[in-house]
């Protein structure tokens, strides 16, 4: 069986734990939860969750993103961007659907599009 034909079973996702710091870009096909720090861009086709302790310094492109932590950079989501009450975002947002909870902090511009898949 070739490596490209192997499909993960179950609800697999990646986790960047608190205390982990990554310098560089990340490309992924599975969902990811980030509680650590990433200094670089994130390119994904699934869901990205930035936890309360998560810090992103770079641009993010994905299908859906939930932000509870801090992001400095532009975010493009083909479906939904969700800023939770603890989110701190400094950058421009491009998405089909946006949700911003009370007390979330957002500095930048937001453009809604019909790029929803």
Tab-separated table of C-alpha atoms in Angstrom:
chain	number	residue	atom	x	y	z
A	1	UNK	CA	0.000	0.000	0.000
A	2	UNK	CA	1.499	3.325	-1.006
A	3	UNK	CA	1.872	6.082	1.544
A	4	UNK	CA	-0.459	8.393	-0.405
A	5	UNK	CA	-3.331	5.889	-0.223
A	6	UNK	CA	-3.255	5.582	3.569
A	7	UNK	CA	-6.142	7.469	5.171
A	8	UNK	CA	-6.146	8.275	8.900
A	9	UNK	CA	-8.916	6.699	10.935
A	10	UNK	CA	-11.048	8.477	13.509
A	11	UNK	CA	-10.925	12.113	14.485
A	12	UNK	CA	-7.213	12.756	14.023
A	13	UNK	CA	-5.850	16.243	14.517
A	14	UNK	CA	-2.562	17.922	15.317
A	15	UNK	CA	-1.773	19.692	18.580
A	16	UNK	CA	0.893	22.325	19.198
A	17	UNK	CA	1.111	22.278	22.991
A	18	UNK	CA	1.638	25.201	25.368
A	19	UNK	CA	5.368	25.829	25.743
A	20	UNK	CA	6.103	24.818	22.142
A	21	UNK	CA	7.479	27.491	19.805
A	22	UNK	CA	7.696	26.939	16.046
A	23	UNK	CA	9.623	29.190	13.667
A	24	UNK	CA	8.483	28.628	10.074
A	25	UNK	CA	5.431	27.849	7.980
A	26	UNK	CA	3.041	24.955	8.617
A	27	UNK	CA	1.111	23.143	5.875
A	28	UNK	CA	-1.468	20.540	6.890
A	29	UNK	CA	-4.485	18.580	5.679
A	30	UNK	CA	-5.882	17.692	9.116
A	31	UNK	CA	-7.352	19.903	11.828
A	32	UNK	CA	-4.961	21.563	14.266
A	33	UNK	CA	-5.220	23.014	17.768
A	34	UNK	CA	-2.533	25.507	18.736
A	35	UNK	CA	-1.801	26.293	22.384
A	36	UNK	CA	1.845	27.210	21.750
A	37	UNK	CA	3.462	29.911	19.598
A	38	UNK	CA	3.948	29.914	15.829
A	39	UNK	CA	6.041	32.521	14.067
A	40	UNK	CA	5.155	31.772	10.464
A	41	UNK	CA	2.207	31.161	8.180
A	42	UNK	CA	-0.369	28.367	8.483
A	43	UNK	CA	-1.837	26.761	5.362
A	44	UNK	CA	-4.556	24.189	5.997
A	45	UNK	CA	-7.608	22.669	4.381
A	46	UNK	CA	-9.376	21.841	7.654
A	47	UNK	CA	-10.156	23.591	10.926
A	48	UNK	CA	-7.637	25.639	12.898
A	49	UNK	CA	-8.234	26.296	16.597
A	50	UNK	CA	-6.080	28.884	18.341
A	51	UNK	CA	-6.492	28.077	22.038
A	52	UNK	CA	-6.391	30.618	24.887
A	53	UNK	CA	-2.606	30.242	25.234
A	54	UNK	CA	-2.019	30.127	21.464
A	55	UNK	CA	-0.054	32.890	19.728
A	56	UNK	CA	0.256	33.215	15.941
A	57	UNK	CA	2.535	35.755	14.277
A	58	UNK	CA	1.824	35.213	10.591
A	59	UNK	CA	-0.940	34.730	8.061
A	60	UNK	CA	-3.443	31.866	8.222
A	61	UNK	CA	-5.396	30.249	5.394
A	62	UNK	CA	-7.875	27.446	6.167
A	63	UNK	CA	-11.507	26.337	5.899
A	64	UNK	CA	-12.639	27.258	9.447
A	65	UNK	CA	-10.867	28.941	12.335
A	66	UNK	CA	-11.819	29.437	15.986
A	67	UNK	CA	-9.678	31.996	17.811
A	68	UNK	CA	-9.445	32.140	21.585
A	69	UNK	CA	-5.823	33.354	21.742
A	70	UNK	CA	-3.719	36.013	19.984
A	71	UNK	CA	-3.165	36.399	16.249
A	72	UNK	CA	-1.095	39.034	14.476
A	73	UNK	CA	-1.549	38.523	10.752
A	74	UNK	CA	-4.160	38.210	8.037
A	75	UNK	CA	-6.691	35.365	8.116
A	76	UNK	CA	-8.505	33.855	5.136
A	77	UNK	CA	-11.126	31.161	5.773
A	78	UNK	CA	-13.219	29.645	2.990
A	79	UNK	CA	-16.062	28.999	5.448
A	80	UNK	CA	-16.093	30.601	8.931
A	81	UNK	CA	-13.927	32.785	11.164
A	82	UNK	CA	-15.022	32.747	14.805
A	83	UNK	CA	-13.521	35.168	17.333
A	84	UNK	CA	-14.286	33.966	20.848
A	85	UNK	CA	-14.497	36.338	23.842
A	86	UNK	CA	-10.782	35.935	24.723
A	87	UNK	CA	-9.536	36.501	21.142
A	88	UNK	CA	-7.080	39.283	20.311
A	89	UNK	CA	-6.662	39.700	16.543
A	90	UNK	CA	-4.603	42.329	14.722
A	91	UNK	CA	-4.974	41.780	10.980
A	92	UNK	CA	-7.398	41.630	8.095
A	93	UNK	CA	-10.087	38.945	7.824
A	94	UNK	CA	-11.529	37.446	4.628
A	95	UNK	CA	-14.278	34.838	4.964
A	96	UNK	CA	-17.784	33.802	3.961
A	97	UNK	CA	-19.126	33.917	7.553
A	98	UNK	CA	-17.802	35.805	10.576
A	99	UNK	CA	-18.761	35.450	14.229
A	100	UNK	CA	-17.410	37.835	16.867
A	101	UNK	CA	-18.329	37.270	20.515
A	102	UNK	CA	-18.617	40.159	23.004
A	103	UNK	CA	-15.231	41.191	24.499
A	104	UNK	CA	-13.229	39.795	21.560
A	105	UNK	CA	-10.640	42.329	20.387
A	106	UNK	CA	-10.208	42.914	16.647
A	107	UNK	CA	-8.128	45.561	14.876
A	108	UNK	CA	-8.243	45.400	11.090
A	109	UNK	CA	-10.617	45.124	8.173
A	110	UNK	CA	-13.120	42.373	7.448
A	111	UNK	CA	-14.269	41.337	4.006
A	112	UNK	CA	-17.047	38.800	3.565
A	113	UNK	CA	-17.052	36.896	0.314
A	114	UNK	CA	-18.804	34.028	-1.369
A	115	UNK	CA	-15.751	31.734	-1.295
A	116	UNK	CA	-17.652	29.262	0.898
A	117	UNK	CA	-17.129	25.670	-0.256
